[in-house]
Structures are given as C-alpha cells and as structure tokens.
Coordinates of C-alpha atoms and ligand atoms in Angstrom, one line a residue:
M1 CA 14.1 -1.2 23.5
K2 CA 12.2 -0.4 21.3
T3 CA 10.6 -3.3 19.2
S4 CA 10.1 -2.2 15.1
L5 CA 6.6 -2.5 15.6
D6 CA 6.6 -0.1 17.8
H7 CA 8.2 2.4 15.6
R8 CA 6.0 1.8 12.7
A9 CA 3.0 2.5 15.3
A10 CA 4.9 5.7 16.6
R11 CA 5.1 6.6 12.6
G12 CA 1.2 5.6 12.1
L13 CA 0.5 7.7 15.0
K14 CA 2.6 10.6 13.5
K15 CA 0.7 10.4 10.1
L16 CA -2.6 10.2 11.7
A17 CA -1.6 13.2 13.7
A18 CA -0.6 14.9 10.5
L19 CA -4.0 13.5 8.8
L20 CA -6.3 15.0 11.3
L21 CA -4.7 19.0 11.2
L22 CA -5.7 18.5 8.0
L23 CA -9.3 17.8 7.8
P24 CA -11.0 20.3 10.4
L25 CA -13.8 20.7 8.3
L26 CA -14.5 16.9 8.5
C27 CA -16.8 15.7 10.9
A28 CA -15.9 12.5 13.3
C29 CA -17.9 9.2 13.9
G30 CA -21.2 10.6 16.3
C31 CA -21.9 14.1 14.3
A32 CA -22.9 14.2 10.9
L33 CA -23.3 16.5 8.2
V34 CA -26.6 16.4 6.0
D35 CA -26.6 16.5 2.3
G36 CA -29.8 18.1 1.9
A37 CA -30.9 16.1 -1.8
S38 CA -30.2 12.3 -0.6
G39 CA -30.9 13.0 3.3
L40 CA -27.8 10.9 3.9
S41 CA -25.4 12.6 6.0
R42 CA -21.3 12.0 6.2
Y43 CA -19.6 10.3 8.8
Q44 CA -15.8 9.3 9.4
A45 CA -13.9 7.0 11.2
S46 CA -10.3 6.7 12.0
Y47 CA -8.2 3.9 13.0
L48 CA -4.1 3.3 13.6
D49 CA -4.9 -0.5 13.7
V50 CA -5.0 -1.5 10.0
F51 CA -1.6 -2.0 8.0
D52 CA 0.8 -0.2 10.3
T53 CA -0.7 2.7 9.0
A54 CA -3.2 5.5 9.5
T55 CA -6.9 4.4 8.0
I56 CA -9.9 7.6 7.7
L57 CA -13.2 6.0 6.2
T58 CA -16.1 8.7 5.3
V59 CA -19.4 7.1 4.7
Y60 CA -22.4 8.8 3.8
A61 CA -25.2 6.9 5.3
P62 CA -29.2 7.6 6.7
D63 CA -28.7 7.4 10.1
E64 CA -26.0 7.4 12.7
A65 CA -27.0 3.6 13.6
Q66 CA -26.4 2.8 10.2
A67 CA -23.1 4.9 9.8
D68 CA -21.9 3.1 12.6
A69 CA -22.2 0.1 11.7
W70 CA -20.6 0.4 7.8
L71 CA -18.0 2.1 9.3
E72 CA -17.1 -1.1 11.9
E73 CA -17.6 -3.6 9.6
T74 CA -15.3 -1.8 7.5
H75 CA -12.7 -1.4 9.6
A76 CA -13.6 -5.6 10.8
L77 CA -13.1 -6.4 7.2
L78 CA -9.6 -4.3 7.1
L79 CA -8.2 -6.2 9.8
Q80 CA -8.7 -10.0 8.8
Y81 CA -6.7 -8.5 6.1
H82 CA -4.3 -7.0 8.0
R83 CA -3.4 -10.1 9.6
L84 CA -4.0 -12.7 7.2
Y85 CA -1.3 -10.6 5.1
D86 CA 1.1 -9.5 7.8
I87 CA 4.6 -11.0 7.6
Y88 CA 5.3 -9.9 11.0
N89 CA 3.0 -11.0 13.4
S90 CA 1.1 -14.7 14.0
Y91 CA -2.2 -15.2 15.3
D92 CA -3.6 -17.4 16.7
G93 CA -5.8 -20.1 14.9
L94 CA -4.6 -18.2 12.0
S95 CA -2.5 -19.6 8.9
N96 CA -1.3 -16.4 7.7
A97 CA 2.1 -14.8 5.2
R98 CA 4.3 -15.7 8.6
T99 CA 3.3 -18.5 8.5
V100 CA 3.5 -19.2 4.8
N101 CA 7.6 -17.9 5.5
E102 CA 8.4 -19.7 8.5
N103 CA 7.1 -22.8 6.1
A104 CA 9.5 -22.2 3.8
G105 CA 11.3 -25.4 2.3
V106 CA 8.8 -27.3 5.0
A107 CA 5.7 -27.8 3.6
P108 CA 2.3 -26.0 2.3
V109 CA 0.4 -24.0 4.7
R110 CA -2.9 -24.7 3.8
A111 CA -3.9 -20.5 4.0
D112 CA -8.1 -18.5 4.3
T113 CA -8.7 -18.4 0.0
A114 CA -8.3 -14.2 0.4
L115 CA -3.9 -15.0 0.6
V116 CA -4.0 -17.3 -1.7
E117 CA -6.0 -15.3 -4.5
L118 CA -3.5 -12.4 -3.2
V119 CA -0.3 -14.4 -3.8
L120 CA -2.1 -15.4 -7.1
Y121 CA -2.6 -12.1 -8.1
A122 CA 0.8 -11.2 -7.2
K123 CA 2.1 -13.7 -9.1
D124 CA -0.3 -12.3 -12.7
M125 CA 1.6 -8.5 -11.5
Y126 CA 5.2 -10.0 -11.6
A127 CA 4.6 -10.8 -15.2
L128 CA 2.9 -7.7 -16.1
T129 CA 6.0 -5.5 -14.9
G130 CA 8.5 -8.1 -15.6
G131 CA 9.3 -8.5 -12.4
R132 CA 9.6 -5.1 -11.1
M133 CA 7.1 -5.9 -8.3
N134 CA 8.1 -9.1 -6.9
I135 CA 6.4 -10.4 -3.8
A136 CA 9.5 -13.2 -3.3
L137 CA 11.7 -9.9 -2.8
G138 CA 11.2 -10.8 1.0
S139 CA 15.1 -11.8 1.3
V140 CA 16.5 -8.9 0.2
L141 CA 13.3 -6.7 2.0
S142 CA 14.0 -7.7 5.2
I143 CA 18.0 -7.3 5.0
W144 CA 16.7 -3.3 4.3
H145 CA 14.0 -3.5 6.8
E146 CA 16.4 -4.5 9.2
Y147 CA 19.0 -2.2 8.4
R148 CA 16.1 1.3 8.3
E149 CA 15.0 0.1 11.6
A150 CA 18.1 0.1 13.4
G151 CA 19.2 3.0 11.7
L152 CA 16.1 4.9 12.8
E153 CA 16.8 3.7 16.1
N154 CA 20.4 4.8 16.1
P155 CA 20.7 7.3 13.5
D156 CA 24.3 8.1 14.4
G157 CA 25.5 4.6 13.5
A158 CA 23.2 4.4 10.9
Q159 CA 24.4 1.8 7.7
L160 CA 23.7 0.6 4.4
P161 CA 23.5 -3.3 4.3
P162 CA 26.3 -4.5 2.4
M163 CA 25.9 -5.5 -1.1
E164 CA 27.2 -8.8 -1.0
A165 CA 24.7 -9.5 1.7
L166 CA 21.8 -8.6 -0.8
E167 CA 23.2 -10.1 -3.3
E168 CA 22.8 -13.6 -1.7
A169 CA 19.7 -12.8 -0.9
A170 CA 18.7 -11.8 -4.4
R171 CA 19.1 -15.7 -5.3
H172 CA 16.2 -16.5 -3.2
A173 CA 13.8 -14.3 -5.1
D174 CA 11.9 -16.9 -7.6
I175 CA 8.6 -16.1 -8.1
E176 CA 8.3 -19.4 -9.5
D177 CA 8.8 -21.0 -6.4
V178 CA 6.4 -19.6 -5.0
V179 CA 3.8 -22.8 -5.6
V180 CA 0.4 -22.3 -4.9
D181 CA -2.1 -24.9 -5.8
E182 CA -5.7 -24.1 -6.0
A183 CA -6.7 -26.9 -5.4
A184 CA -5.4 -27.9 -2.0
G185 CA -5.8 -24.3 -1.3
T186 CA -2.1 -24.5 -0.5
I187 CA 1.0 -22.0 -0.6
Y188 CA 4.8 -23.5 0.0
L189 CA 7.5 -21.5 -0.5
A190 CA 9.8 -24.2 -2.7
D191 CA 13.5 -22.4 -1.4
P192 CA 14.3 -22.0 2.3
K193 CA 15.1 -18.7 2.3
M194 CA 12.8 -17.3 0.1
S195 CA 10.3 -15.3 2.1
L196 CA 7.1 -13.0 0.9
D197 CA 6.7 -9.4 1.6
L198 CA 3.0 -8.4 0.8
G199 CA 3.9 -4.3 1.4
A200 CA 3.5 -3.6 -2.1
I201 CA 0.6 -4.5 -2.9
A202 CA -1.6 -5.3 0.6
K203 CA -3.1 -2.1 0.9
G204 CA -4.4 -1.7 -2.2
Y205 CA -5.4 -5.3 -2.8
A206 CA -7.7 -5.7 0.8
A207 CA -9.2 -1.7 0.4
Q208 CA -10.6 -2.8 -3.1
K209 CA -12.0 -6.4 -1.8
V210 CA -13.4 -4.7 1.3
A211 CA -14.9 -1.9 -1.0
N212 CA -16.5 -4.7 -3.5
E213 CA -17.7 -6.4 0.2
M214 CA -19.4 -2.8 1.4
E215 CA -20.8 -1.6 -2.3
K216 CA -22.7 -5.7 -1.8
R217 CA -23.4 -4.3 1.4
G218 CA -25.5 -1.6 0.5
V219 CA -22.9 1.2 0.8
S220 CA -23.2 3.9 -1.9
S221 CA -20.9 6.4 -1.3
M222 CA -17.6 5.4 1.0
L223 CA -13.9 7.1 0.9
L224 CA -11.4 4.3 1.7
S225 CA -7.8 6.2 2.5
V226 CA -5.7 3.2 4.0
G227 CA -2.4 4.9 4.6
G228 CA -3.1 7.3 1.5
N229 CA -4.4 4.5 -0.1
V230 CA -7.8 5.7 -1.2
V231 CA -10.5 3.9 -2.7
A232 CA -13.9 5.7 -3.5
I233 CA -17.3 4.0 -4.0
G234 CA -19.3 6.2 -5.7
A235 CA -19.2 10.3 -5.9
R236 CA -20.7 12.3 -2.6
T237 CA -24.4 11.7 -2.5
D238 CA -24.5 16.0 -3.3
G239 CA -23.9 14.5 -6.9
K240 CA -20.0 16.0 -6.5
D241 CA -17.1 14.0 -7.1
W242 CA -14.8 12.9 -4.1
K243 CA -11.6 15.3 -4.0
V244 CA -8.5 13.5 -3.2
E245 CA -5.1 15.2 -2.5
V246 CA -1.8 13.5 -4.1
Q247 CA 0.8 14.4 -1.7
S248 CA 4.0 16.5 -2.8
P249 CA 6.4 14.4 -1.6
Y250 CA 8.6 17.6 -0.8
G251 CA 6.4 18.2 2.2
G252 CA 4.0 21.6 2.4
E253 CA 0.9 22.1 0.5
A254 CA -0.7 19.1 -1.8
L255 CA 0.6 18.7 -4.7
Y256 CA -2.8 18.7 -6.7
L257 CA -6.9 17.6 -6.0
L258 CA -8.5 15.1 -7.5
N259 CA -11.8 14.5 -8.6
V260 CA -12.5 10.9 -8.2
N261 CA -15.9 9.0 -8.7
G262 CA -15.3 5.1 -8.4
L263 CA -11.9 5.1 -8.6
S264 CA -8.6 4.4 -6.1
V265 CA -5.5 6.5 -6.0
V266 CA -2.3 4.7 -4.7
T267 CA 0.9 6.8 -4.5
S268 CA 4.5 5.0 -4.2
G269 CA 7.1 7.8 -2.8
S270 CA 10.1 8.1 -1.3
Y271 CA 9.0 10.3 1.6
Q272 CA 7.0 7.3 2.7
R273 CA 9.6 5.1 5.1
Y274 CA 12.9 5.7 4.6
Y275 CA 16.6 6.2 6.7
T276 CA 19.5 8.5 6.4
V277 CA 23.1 7.2 6.6
D278 CA 26.1 9.7 5.7
G279 CA 23.1 12.5 5.1
A280 CA 21.4 10.5 1.8
R281 CA 18.5 9.2 2.2
Y282 CA 17.5 5.6 1.5
H283 CA 13.7 4.9 0.9
H284 CA 11.9 1.9 0.9
I285 CA 11.4 0.6 -2.7
I286 CA 14.3 -1.5 -3.6
D287 CA 15.0 -2.1 -7.5
P288 CA 15.2 -5.6 -8.1
A289 CA 17.9 -5.0 -10.9
T290 CA 20.1 -2.7 -8.4
L291 CA 18.9 -4.3 -5.2
M292 CA 19.6 -0.3 -3.8
P293 CA 16.8 1.7 -3.5
A294 CA 15.1 3.2 -7.1
L295 CA 16.4 6.0 -8.5
Y296 CA 14.2 7.3 -11.5
Y297 CA 11.3 9.1 -9.2
D298 CA 10.2 11.8 -5.9
S299 CA 6.1 9.8 -6.1
V300 CA 4.5 7.7 -8.8
T301 CA 1.0 8.3 -8.4
V302 CA -1.3 5.9 -10.3
L303 CA -5.5 6.3 -10.8
S304 CA -7.2 3.1 -11.6
A305 CA -10.8 1.4 -10.8
D306 CA -8.7 -1.0 -9.1
S307 CA -6.8 -0.3 -6.2
S308 CA -5.2 -3.9 -6.9
L309 CA -3.9 -3.0 -9.4
A310 CA -3.4 0.4 -8.7
D311 CA -1.2 -0.1 -5.7
A312 CA 1.1 -3.3 -7.3
L313 CA 2.1 -1.0 -10.3
S314 CA 2.9 2.0 -8.1
T315 CA 5.8 0.1 -7.2
A316 CA 6.5 -1.5 -10.6
L317 CA 6.5 2.1 -11.7
F318 CA 8.4 3.4 -9.1
C319 CA 11.5 0.8 -10.3
L320 CA 11.0 1.8 -13.9
P321 CA 13.3 4.4 -16.1
P322 CA 10.7 7.1 -17.7
E323 CA 10.3 5.7 -20.8
E324 CA 10.0 1.9 -19.8
S325 CA 7.4 3.3 -17.2
Q326 CA 5.4 5.3 -19.4
A327 CA 5.1 2.1 -22.1
L328 CA 3.7 -0.2 -18.7
A329 CA 1.2 2.4 -17.8
T330 CA 0.3 2.2 -21.2
R331 CA -0.2 -1.8 -21.5
A332 CA -1.9 -1.9 -18.1
G333 CA -4.4 0.8 -18.8
V334 CA -3.9 2.9 -16.0
D335 CA -3.3 6.7 -15.7
V336 CA -0.3 8.2 -13.6
L337 CA 1.3 11.3 -12.2
W338 CA 5.1 10.6 -12.1
V339 CA 7.8 12.9 -9.9
A340 CA 11.1 12.6 -11.2
T341 CA 14.1 12.8 -8.7
D342 CA 14.5 16.1 -10.3
G343 CA 10.8 17.5 -9.2
A344 CA 9.8 17.9 -13.1
Q345 CA 6.6 16.2 -13.5
T346 CA 4.4 14.2 -16.1
M347 CA 1.3 12.9 -16.1
T348 CA -0.7 10.7 -18.6
E349 CA -4.0 12.9 -20.0
G350 CA -6.3 10.6 -18.5
F351 CA -4.6 11.9 -14.9
R352 CA -5.1 15.1 -16.0
A353 CA -8.1 15.4 -16.9
K354 CA -9.2 14.6 -12.9
L355 CA -7.7 17.7 -12.0
T356 CA -9.1 20.2 -9.7
N357 CA -6.7 22.9 -9.7
Ligands
AMP401 P1 4.6 1.0 -1.9 O1 4.0 1.8 -1.1 O2 2.9 0.4 -2.4 O3 5.2 1.2 -3.1 O4 4.9 -0.5 -1.3 C1 6.7 -0.6 -0.6 C2 6.9 -1.6 0.1 O5 6.5 -3.1 -0.9 C3 7.8 -1.7 0.7 O6 7.8 -1.2 2.2 C4 8.5 -3.2 0.4 O7 7.5 -4.0 2.1 C5 8.3 -4.0 -0.8 N1 8.6 -3.2 -1.4 C6 9.3 -2.7 -1.8 N2 10.1 -2.9 -3.2 C7 9.8 -3.8 -3.8 C8 9.3 -3.9 -5.5 N3 10.3 -4.2 -5.8 N4 9.1 -5.6 -5.4 C9 7.6 -6.0 -4.6 N5 7.8 -5.3 -3.0 C10 8.9 -4.1 -2.3
MG402 MG1 1.9 -0.7 -4.2

C-alpha cells in the first residue's frame, strides 16, 4: 500500500515536471545567463524534498562556485525549517511540530526558537484574521487529510468525513490551549485531543526567514519559489523586475504575469489539493465556521513585502465572504486578487499596478 507521503511526493514530482516544462528559457544550475551590465550571471536549481512540494531557486551570482554555495545554503536552510514544521515525520534529535502534537496534554516541549516564533506569529495571525487562520485546527484538518488521502488512493470509495466527527474534533481547536512559554522556550498543547497543523503558514514563514538570511549573507538578487509561494530578494540584476506568474485556478495559461521587486506572492487555491466525492471536488482549505472546504473563491493571491503575512492571509482571506475578505486585506495592508467560484475577478489597486499584461 502506498503511504500518504508517497502521494505527496508523487504529486510534487508531477508539479515539478509541469513547472520544468514551463521553463525552457531558464538555465539549470551549472550553466548561466550572463548579464552584461552587472557582470553577474543567473543560475537556477530545483528540489523536491522541501515542504512536500517543488522548490525552484533562481539567483544572480558572480560565478558558478558562488552560485552553487548560495543555492546549497538556501536549500539547507529551507530543509531545516521543513523538518522543524513537519507534523508527519520525526527526525533524530529534533523536537519538531510532530513532537509538540505527540505531547498534547502530556508535557511542554522544548523547541527550537524558529518553531516557538512561528507559533507566536500564528497566534497573532489568529487574532488578526478573527480565527479564520487557526493552526490549532489540526484535529479537524487531520480528518480531512485522512479522507482525502483515502479518496485519492481509492477514488471509487471516496467519502466525506462525517459532520459529527468534524464537530467533535472542532471542540479541540481553541488557540488559547496552545501555550507558549517564551522564557522557557516551550510549547504545550493543553488539550490532549488538540494538534497543530502549520500548513497554512509554514512555507511562507520559512521562505521569508530564509530570504532574509540569504540577503544578510550577501545575496542581492534571488527568487525563491517554494511550491508557488514566491519571495523575491531585490530585482533582477538587469534592472528589470522579476516576473512572477499567477496561475489560473482552471489550468492552462497563467492569469497574469506580475512585476515583482522585493515582494512576496502567495496563492491559496482550491485547485492545489483536492479529492472528488460523487463527482464533486472537495479542497484542502477548511472554513473554521462550517468545517467544510471554503466556498467563496477558487483562488486568492496575496502580494506583500512579507511572505509570512502573505501566506497567513491567503488562507484566511480564502475563508471569508467578499466584503469581510476585502476589509481584512485593507486592515492588514496587503494587495490581493480574488478569483470567485464563478470565475469573477476582483483586485486591489496595488495589485493592478503590478500587472505586466
Ligand atoms: P494554504 O495553501 O496556505 O492556504 O494552506 C492550506 C493548508 O493549511 C491546508 O493544506 C491545511 O494543512 C491548512 N489549513 C486549511 N484550512 C486552514 C485554516 N482555516 N486555518 C489554518 N490552516 C488551515
Ligand atoms: Mg497560506
């Protein structure tokens, strides 16, 4: 029998194959496009072992040795965050999110600062989003995950989770039961039936931290795409902005190409992970108000200087009806493209200003 990890890896590989088909003009690491003005060359590498998705890194560097070093350092940092925020796997000698979940109702877990800080940030995001983005929803999300994996494994037998089971799980999702002791560096889930799910926020948070670190190490021009969660360090060295695609939730050609300079672009979409029951699709972004896949949009794309904020908000905005979603975007100071489930598009003025087409 295939494990759920096999499924995720297989989907990641499919995504990477599709992405690589889109990149005939770009170079793989090892060959370079030289930019005359800056003397820097463009290098690229892709990976499949970070956050169960395809990661593509593009960097401008003075030579291949420097590019290799920067790409490897970036990859290694992303892997560290991936392991720390992983709720599915344990790693020797590492207290990660899974360790915290395993100790729910048992004991506080001493964790790396990067996990403690993410949990504190997620609690702030819970407050900002009125609970629409809730990392304490793991008990509910794990039921959906289980039914989705079973349904993908055996499409004919695909089923919806029973509402009673979801409602019972939702009684164990109170963010106040996520207890952080900053001084002790511990995280404790005070409800034994609670679990964390960091999927809504971990990639953006990690990508931003890694981008900040690589900038400190001397990188002035880099694009990190972690499963479509994009962060740009600076612009390209030819003086032009990075060009970042916004995928159509319906497949085919990209909806837009954005001019991006020192910005992050993050999309939450119903097309990214779903399964089918009796001909209807059920996706992975769960509205805490209904415990069912949120029904308002097919995709929500957020632009922000901070990828952590963009990621947290992409999920929360996806779970709110249009007026409330727009009000939250304004309050949080981000630019957004909403694609409603009838295909209608709404975008903020700041988002429109970034369109190349
Ligand atoms: P994203 O693609 O950033 O919107 O994140 C989606 C992932 O976040 C899902 O696969 C779940 O792991 C998790 N998730 C789904 N719904 C929520 C929610 N309302 N609050 C927090 N996490 C969620
Ligand atoms: Mg998100």
